[in-house]
Coordinates of C-alpha atoms and ligand atoms in Angstrom, one line a residue:
M1 CA 39.3 270.1 107.3
Y2 CA 43.1 270.8 107.3
A3 CA 44.0 272.5 104.0
P4 CA 46.9 274.8 104.8
Q5 CA 47.2 276.4 101.4
L6 CA 43.8 278.0 101.5
G7 CA 43.5 281.7 102.1
I8 CA 47.2 282.5 101.7
T9 CA 48.5 285.0 99.1
N10 CA 50.5 283.9 96.1
G11 CA 53.6 285.4 97.8
E12 CA 53.2 283.4 100.9
W13 CA 52.2 280.3 99.0
Q14 CA 55.3 280.1 96.8
N15 CA 53.5 277.7 94.3
G16 CA 52.9 275.2 97.0
Y17 CA 56.6 274.9 97.9
G18 CA 56.7 274.2 101.6
T19 CA 53.1 273.2 102.1
P20 CA 52.8 271.0 105.2
S21 CA 50.2 268.3 105.7
D22 CA 48.7 266.5 108.7
G23 CA 51.2 263.7 108.1
Q24 CA 48.3 261.2 107.4
D25 CA 47.2 262.4 103.9
T26 CA 44.1 264.2 105.4
N27 CA 43.2 261.4 107.7
N28 CA 44.7 262.1 111.1
K29 CA 41.2 263.2 112.4
N30 CA 39.0 261.0 110.3
Q31 CA 38.7 257.7 108.4
P32 CA 39.5 257.8 104.7
V33 CA 36.4 259.1 102.7
R34 CA 34.4 256.2 101.3
K35 CA 30.7 256.8 100.3
L36 CA 29.3 254.2 98.0
T37 CA 25.6 253.9 97.2
K38 CA 23.6 251.5 95.1
D39 CA 22.3 254.0 92.5
A40 CA 25.0 256.5 91.7
K41 CA 26.3 256.5 88.1
Q42 CA 29.3 258.7 88.8
L43 CA 32.2 258.0 91.2
I44 CA 34.9 260.4 92.5
I45 CA 38.2 258.7 93.2
Y46 CA 40.9 261.1 94.6
F47 CA 44.1 261.4 96.6
S48 CA 45.1 264.4 98.7
R49 CA 48.1 264.9 100.9
S50 CA 47.5 268.5 102.1
G51 CA 43.7 268.7 101.7
S52 CA 43.3 271.0 98.6
T53 CA 42.3 268.2 96.2
E54 CA 40.1 266.7 98.9
L55 CA 38.2 270.0 99.1
L56 CA 37.8 270.1 95.3
A57 CA 36.5 266.5 95.4
G58 CA 33.9 267.5 98.1
M59 CA 32.7 270.4 95.9
I60 CA 32.3 268.0 93.0
E61 CA 30.4 265.5 95.2
E62 CA 28.1 268.3 96.4
K63 CA 27.3 269.3 92.8
T64 CA 26.8 265.9 91.3
S65 CA 25.8 263.6 94.2
A66 CA 28.4 261.2 92.9
D67 CA 29.8 258.5 95.1
I68 CA 33.3 259.2 96.5
L69 CA 36.3 257.2 97.4
E70 CA 39.7 258.3 98.8
V71 CA 42.9 256.7 97.6
V72 CA 44.9 255.6 100.6
V73 CA 48.6 254.6 100.6
K74 CA 50.0 252.1 103.1
N75 CA 52.7 254.6 104.3
P76 CA 51.3 258.2 104.4
Y77 CA 53.5 261.1 103.2
P78 CA 55.3 263.1 105.8
G79 CA 53.8 266.3 107.1
V80 CA 57.0 268.2 106.5
Y81 CA 57.1 269.2 102.8
Q82 CA 60.8 268.7 102.3
K83 CA 60.6 265.1 103.6
T84 CA 57.7 264.5 101.2
L85 CA 59.7 266.0 98.4
E86 CA 62.7 263.8 99.1
R87 CA 60.5 260.7 99.3
A88 CA 58.7 261.6 96.1
N89 CA 62.0 262.2 94.2
L90 CA 63.3 258.8 95.3
E91 CA 60.1 257.1 94.3
R92 CA 60.3 258.7 90.9
E93 CA 64.0 258.0 90.4
N94 CA 63.5 254.3 91.3
N95 CA 60.2 254.0 89.6
N96 CA 58.9 252.7 92.9
Y97 CA 55.5 254.1 93.5
P98 CA 53.7 253.7 96.9
E99 CA 51.8 250.7 98.0
L100 CA 48.1 251.2 98.4
N101 CA 45.9 250.3 101.4
M102 CA 42.4 250.3 99.9
Q103 CA 39.8 248.1 98.3
L104 CA 38.0 249.1 95.1
P105 CA 34.3 248.3 94.9
D106 CA 32.6 246.8 91.9
L107 CA 32.6 249.6 89.3
S108 CA 30.0 248.2 87.0
Q109 CA 27.2 250.7 88.0
Y110 CA 29.4 253.8 87.1
D111 CA 29.6 255.4 83.7
T112 CA 31.9 258.3 84.8
I113 CA 34.9 258.2 87.1
F114 CA 36.1 261.6 88.3
L115 CA 39.9 261.2 89.0
G116 CA 41.3 263.7 91.4
Y117 CA 45.0 264.2 92.1
Q118 CA 47.7 266.8 92.5
I119 CA 50.7 267.7 90.3
W120 CA 54.1 266.5 91.6
A121 CA 57.2 267.4 89.5
M122 CA 54.8 268.3 86.7
H123 CA 53.5 264.7 86.6
L124 CA 50.6 262.8 88.1
S125 CA 51.1 262.5 91.9
H126 CA 52.5 259.1 92.9
P127 CA 49.5 257.7 94.7
M128 CA 47.3 258.3 91.7
N129 CA 50.0 256.7 89.5
S130 CA 49.9 253.6 91.9
F131 CA 46.1 253.6 91.8
L132 CA 46.0 253.5 88.0
T133 CA 48.8 250.9 87.8
T134 CA 46.9 248.7 90.3
F135 CA 43.3 249.1 89.2
G136 CA 43.6 250.6 85.7
Q137 CA 42.1 247.7 83.9
L138 CA 38.9 247.9 85.9
L139 CA 38.4 251.4 84.4
S140 CA 37.8 250.0 81.0
G141 CA 34.9 251.6 79.1
K142 CA 34.5 254.4 81.6
R143 CA 34.4 258.1 80.9
I144 CA 37.3 259.7 82.8
A145 CA 36.9 263.2 84.2
P146 CA 40.3 264.4 85.5
F147 CA 40.5 267.1 88.1
M148 CA 43.5 268.4 90.0
S149 CA 45.0 271.0 92.2
E150 CA 48.5 272.2 91.5
G151 CA 51.1 274.9 92.4
G152 CA 50.3 277.3 89.6
Y153 CA 52.3 275.6 86.9
G154 CA 49.4 273.8 85.3
Q155 CA 48.5 270.2 84.6
G156 CA 51.9 269.1 83.2
D157 CA 51.6 265.8 81.3
S158 CA 49.3 264.2 83.9
V159 CA 46.3 263.6 81.6
Q160 CA 48.6 262.0 79.0
Q161 CA 50.1 259.8 81.8
I162 CA 46.6 258.6 82.8
Q163 CA 45.9 257.7 79.2
E164 CA 49.2 255.9 78.9
I165 CA 48.9 253.9 82.2
L166 CA 45.3 252.9 81.3
C167 CA 46.5 251.7 78.0
E168 CA 49.4 249.8 79.5
Q169 CA 47.0 248.1 82.0
G170 CA 44.8 246.9 79.2
A171 CA 41.9 249.3 79.8
S172 CA 40.1 250.1 76.6
Q173 CA 37.3 252.3 75.2
N174 CA 37.8 255.1 77.6
T175 CA 36.7 258.6 76.8
F176 CA 38.1 261.7 78.5
T177 CA 36.5 265.0 79.4
Q178 CA 38.3 268.3 79.6
A179 CA 40.4 268.4 82.8
L180 CA 39.6 270.8 85.7
V181 CA 42.8 272.5 87.0
V182 CA 42.8 274.7 90.1
D183 CA 45.6 276.4 92.0
G184 CA 46.0 274.7 95.4
N185 CA 45.6 278.0 97.3
K186 CA 42.4 279.0 95.5
V187 CA 40.4 275.9 95.7
D188 CA 38.0 277.5 98.3
R189 CA 37.3 280.3 95.7
S190 CA 36.7 277.9 92.8
K191 CA 33.0 277.1 93.3
L192 CA 32.0 278.9 90.0
Q193 CA 34.8 277.2 88.0
V194 CA 33.8 273.8 89.4
A195 CA 30.1 274.4 88.7
Q196 CA 30.8 275.5 85.1
W197 CA 33.1 272.5 84.5
I198 CA 30.4 270.1 85.8
A199 CA 27.7 271.8 83.7
K200 CA 29.9 271.5 80.6
I201 CA 30.9 267.8 81.0
N202 CA 27.5 266.6 82.3
K203 CA 25.3 268.4 79.8
Ligands
FMN301 C1 56.3 266.5 96.2 C2 55.5 267.7 95.6 C3 55.9 268.1 94.3 C4 55.1 269.1 93.7 N1 55.4 269.5 92.4 C5 54.7 270.5 91.8 C6 54.9 270.8 90.5 O1 55.8 270.3 89.8 N2 54.1 271.8 89.9 C7 53.1 272.4 90.6 O2 52.4 273.3 90.0 N3 52.9 272.1 91.9 C8 53.6 271.1 92.5 N4 53.4 270.8 93.8 C9 52.3 271.5 94.5 C10 51.0 270.7 94.6 O3 50.6 270.2 93.4 C11 49.9 271.6 95.2 O4 50.3 272.1 96.5 C12 48.6 270.8 95.4 O5 47.5 271.7 95.6 C13 48.6 269.9 96.6 O6 47.4 269.2 96.6 P1 46.8 268.4 97.9 O7 46.7 269.5 99.0 O8 45.6 267.8 97.5 O9 47.9 267.4 98.4 C14 54.1 269.8 94.4 C15 53.8 269.3 95.7 C16 54.5 268.3 96.3 C17 54.2 267.8 97.7

């Protein structure tokens, strides 16, 4: 897995500023992750540009045996950070979030949806914004467990945004767990934090 933030010091990392990606949102060597079974009651839905959130999603999958589904955009974000930043700024200014290239399965078997994303400009990253805007209504009645990786500045208003978008899309009767927030360069050292979070929300 390509996750360039891992193993670097805070000084080198600069809060994620400059982090490259593989230019295919983690998928230049593999197909987007999509594991759907008949019996799972929990589903992880996540997006990752540079691999840190994907790693977190994998750790949650390992601990819960949840099904897992990667959010895929039609036009992946550039590998060069500055280019991604410019695109993201334009998208936000124009309220023009990315088009998706994915199908959502029937969600009726799931009671909990783990929603994984990263913080961009202290908000929900744009692919997750698109996901919720496109499919939000289908999350009605689900328990939402938000998890994210970020550059050290915390969760911003992302959870509130999820609640607002779901509401705008007509989803109702959602409940929310506490969010899991991990620095993007420390995801590989967050096993205990992940385990404690899962134990708490799944007790
Ligand atoms: C366009 C862009 C904007 C970002 N803005 C923020 C921010 O406002 N606050 C923050 O803490 N991190 C910010 N980051 C850092 C990412 O949240 C962090 O690197 C995250 O771990 C990336 O997750 P990923 O590897 O799954 O893509 C930003 C990253 C990008 C690419």
